[in-house]
Amino acid sequence: MLKKPIVLNKYDDEGKVEKSFKLCIIPWNMMKKFSAAMDELGENFKYTELLDRMDGIICDAFHRQFDENDLGEHFDAGEVVAAVNSIMDAIGNTNPNVMRALTKKAPASTIPTGGAVSN
């Protein structure tokens, strides 16, 4: 169980919260999908490749209450990045091997930290 739920808000075209979604656990299937996505990343991957793979994983984690199109069009980028970071932190704490593998594949000039790649 997560120490703090991950919350994502879906916004309407006027910027008002249409619906809030809460994730209280990292489902086992999500851990497996995340691990598989990390295995598919090539050496020296770009952070955008990682983010592209996260769309479906995020939608699955929230039990497909929204789809990738909604995520891209109606969710705040900052909230989504925070959710990605929280998910990666939780998975890394549960299964450190996933984050070690990701770190090995990251470009030499970057270090994955909490889901973000920094120079």
CSV table of C-alpha atoms in Angstrom, one decimal:
chain,number,residue,atom,x,y,z
A,1,MET,CA,0.0,0.0,0.0
A,2,LEU,CA,1.3,3.5,-0.8
A,3,LYS,CA,2.1,5.8,2.1
A,4,LYS,CA,0.2,8.6,0.4
A,5,PRO,CA,-2.4,8.0,-2.4
A,6,ILE,CA,-1.5,9.2,-5.9
A,7,VAL,CA,-4.2,11.6,-7.1
A,8,LEU,CA,-4.8,12.6,-10.7
A,9,ASN,CA,-7.4,15.1,-11.7
A,10,LYS,CA,-9.2,15.2,-15.1
A,11,TYR,CA,-9.9,18.8,-16.1
A,12,ASP,CA,-12.6,20.2,-18.4
A,13,ASP,CA,-11.9,22.7,-21.2
A,14,GLU,CA,-12.2,25.6,-18.7
A,15,GLY,CA,-9.6,24.2,-16.3
A,16,LYS,CA,-12.1,23.0,-13.7
A,17,VAL,CA,-11.7,19.5,-12.1
A,18,GLU,CA,-14.1,17.2,-13.8
A,19,LYS,CA,-13.2,14.1,-11.8
A,20,SER,CA,-10.5,13.0,-9.4
A,21,PHE,CA,-8.8,9.6,-9.5
A,22,LYS,CA,-7.0,8.1,-6.5
A,23,LEU,CA,-4.5,5.2,-6.5
A,24,CYS,CA,-3.9,3.7,-3.1
A,25,ILE,CA,-1.9,0.6,-4.1
A,26,ILE,CA,0.5,-0.4,-6.9
A,27,PRO,CA,-1.3,-3.4,-8.5
A,28,TRP,CA,0.9,-6.4,-9.1
A,29,ASN,CA,0.0,-6.3,-12.8
A,30,MET,CA,1.3,-2.8,-13.0
A,31,MET,CA,4.7,-3.8,-11.5
A,32,LYS,CA,5.0,-6.5,-14.1
A,33,LYS,CA,4.0,-4.2,-17.0
A,34,PHE,CA,6.4,-1.5,-15.7
A,35,SER,CA,9.2,-4.1,-15.5
A,36,ALA,CA,8.5,-5.3,-19.0
A,37,ALA,CA,8.5,-1.8,-20.3
A,38,MET,CA,11.9,-1.2,-18.7
A,39,ASP,CA,13.2,-4.4,-20.3
A,40,GLU,CA,12.2,-3.1,-23.7
A,41,LEU,CA,14.1,0.2,-23.4
A,42,GLY,CA,17.3,0.2,-25.3
A,43,GLU,CA,20.7,1.4,-24.1
A,44,ASN,CA,21.0,5.2,-23.7
A,45,PHE,CA,17.2,5.6,-24.0
A,46,LYS,CA,15.6,9.1,-24.0
A,47,TYR,CA,13.4,10.2,-21.1
A,48,THR,CA,10.6,10.7,-23.6
A,49,GLU,CA,10.7,7.0,-24.5
A,50,LEU,CA,10.1,6.2,-20.8
A,51,LEU,CA,7.3,8.7,-20.6
A,52,ASP,CA,5.6,7.3,-23.7
A,53,ARG,CA,5.6,3.9,-22.1
A,54,MET,CA,4.1,5.2,-18.9
A,55,ASP,CA,0.8,6.4,-20.5
A,56,GLY,CA,-0.7,2.9,-20.7
A,57,ILE,CA,0.8,1.9,-17.4
A,58,ILE,CA,-0.8,4.9,-15.7
A,59,CYS,CA,-4.2,4.1,-17.3
A,60,ASP,CA,-3.9,0.5,-16.2
A,61,ALA,CA,-3.0,1.5,-12.7
A,62,PHE,CA,-6.1,3.6,-12.4
A,63,HIS,CA,-8.2,0.6,-13.8
A,64,ARG,CA,-8.8,2.2,-17.2
A,65,GLN,CA,-11.1,4.8,-15.7
A,66,PHE,CA,-9.6,7.1,-18.4
A,67,ASP,CA,-7.6,6.3,-21.6
A,68,GLU,CA,-4.3,7.6,-23.1
A,69,ASN,CA,-6.1,10.2,-25.1
A,70,ASP,CA,-7.8,11.7,-22.0
A,71,LEU,CA,-4.5,11.5,-20.1
A,72,GLY,CA,-2.8,13.5,-22.9
A,73,GLU,CA,-5.6,16.1,-23.3
A,74,HIS,CA,-7.3,16.6,-20.0
A,75,PHE,CA,-4.7,15.9,-17.2
A,76,ASP,CA,-2.2,18.4,-15.9
A,77,ALA,CA,1.4,17.7,-17.0
A,78,GLY,CA,2.7,18.5,-13.5
A,79,GLU,CA,0.3,16.1,-11.8
A,80,VAL,CA,1.1,13.4,-14.4
A,81,VAL,CA,4.8,13.7,-13.9
A,82,ALA,CA,4.4,13.7,-10.1
A,83,ALA,CA,2.3,10.5,-10.5
A,84,VAL,CA,5.0,8.9,-12.7
A,85,ASN,CA,7.7,9.8,-10.2
A,86,SER,CA,5.6,8.5,-7.3
A,87,ILE,CA,4.9,5.2,-9.2
A,88,MET,CA,8.5,4.8,-10.0
A,89,ASP,CA,9.5,5.5,-6.4
A,90,ALA,CA,7.0,2.9,-5.1
A,91,ILE,CA,8.1,0.3,-7.6
A,92,GLY,CA,11.8,1.0,-6.9
A,93,ASN,CA,11.2,0.6,-3.2
A,94,THR,CA,9.3,-2.6,-3.7
A,95,ASN,CA,11.6,-4.0,-6.4
A,96,PRO,CA,15.0,-2.3,-6.4
A,97,ASN,CA,16.2,-4.5,-9.3
A,98,VAL,CA,13.9,-2.6,-11.7
A,99,MET,CA,15.5,0.7,-10.8
A,100,ARG,CA,19.0,-0.7,-11.0
A,101,ALA,CA,18.3,-2.1,-14.5
A,102,LEU,CA,16.9,1.3,-15.5
A,103,THR,CA,20.0,3.1,-14.1
A,104,LYS,CA,22.2,0.8,-16.1
A,105,LYS,CA,20.4,1.6,-19.4
A,106,ALA,CA,20.2,5.4,-18.8
A,107,PRO,CA,22.6,7.5,-20.8
A,108,ALA,CA,25.9,8.0,-19.0
A,109,SER,CA,25.2,11.7,-18.5
A,110,THR,CA,21.9,11.1,-16.7
A,111,ILE,CA,20.8,9.4,-13.5
A,112,PRO,CA,17.2,8.3,-13.1
A,113,THR,CA,16.0,9.7,-9.8
A,114,GLY,CA,12.5,9.3,-8.6
A,115,GLY,CA,11.3,8.8,-12.1
A,116,ALA,CA,13.1,11.8,-13.5
A,117,VAL,CA,16.3,11.9,-15.5
A,118,SER,CA,18.5,14.8,-14.5
A,119,ASN,CA,21.7,16.0,-16.0
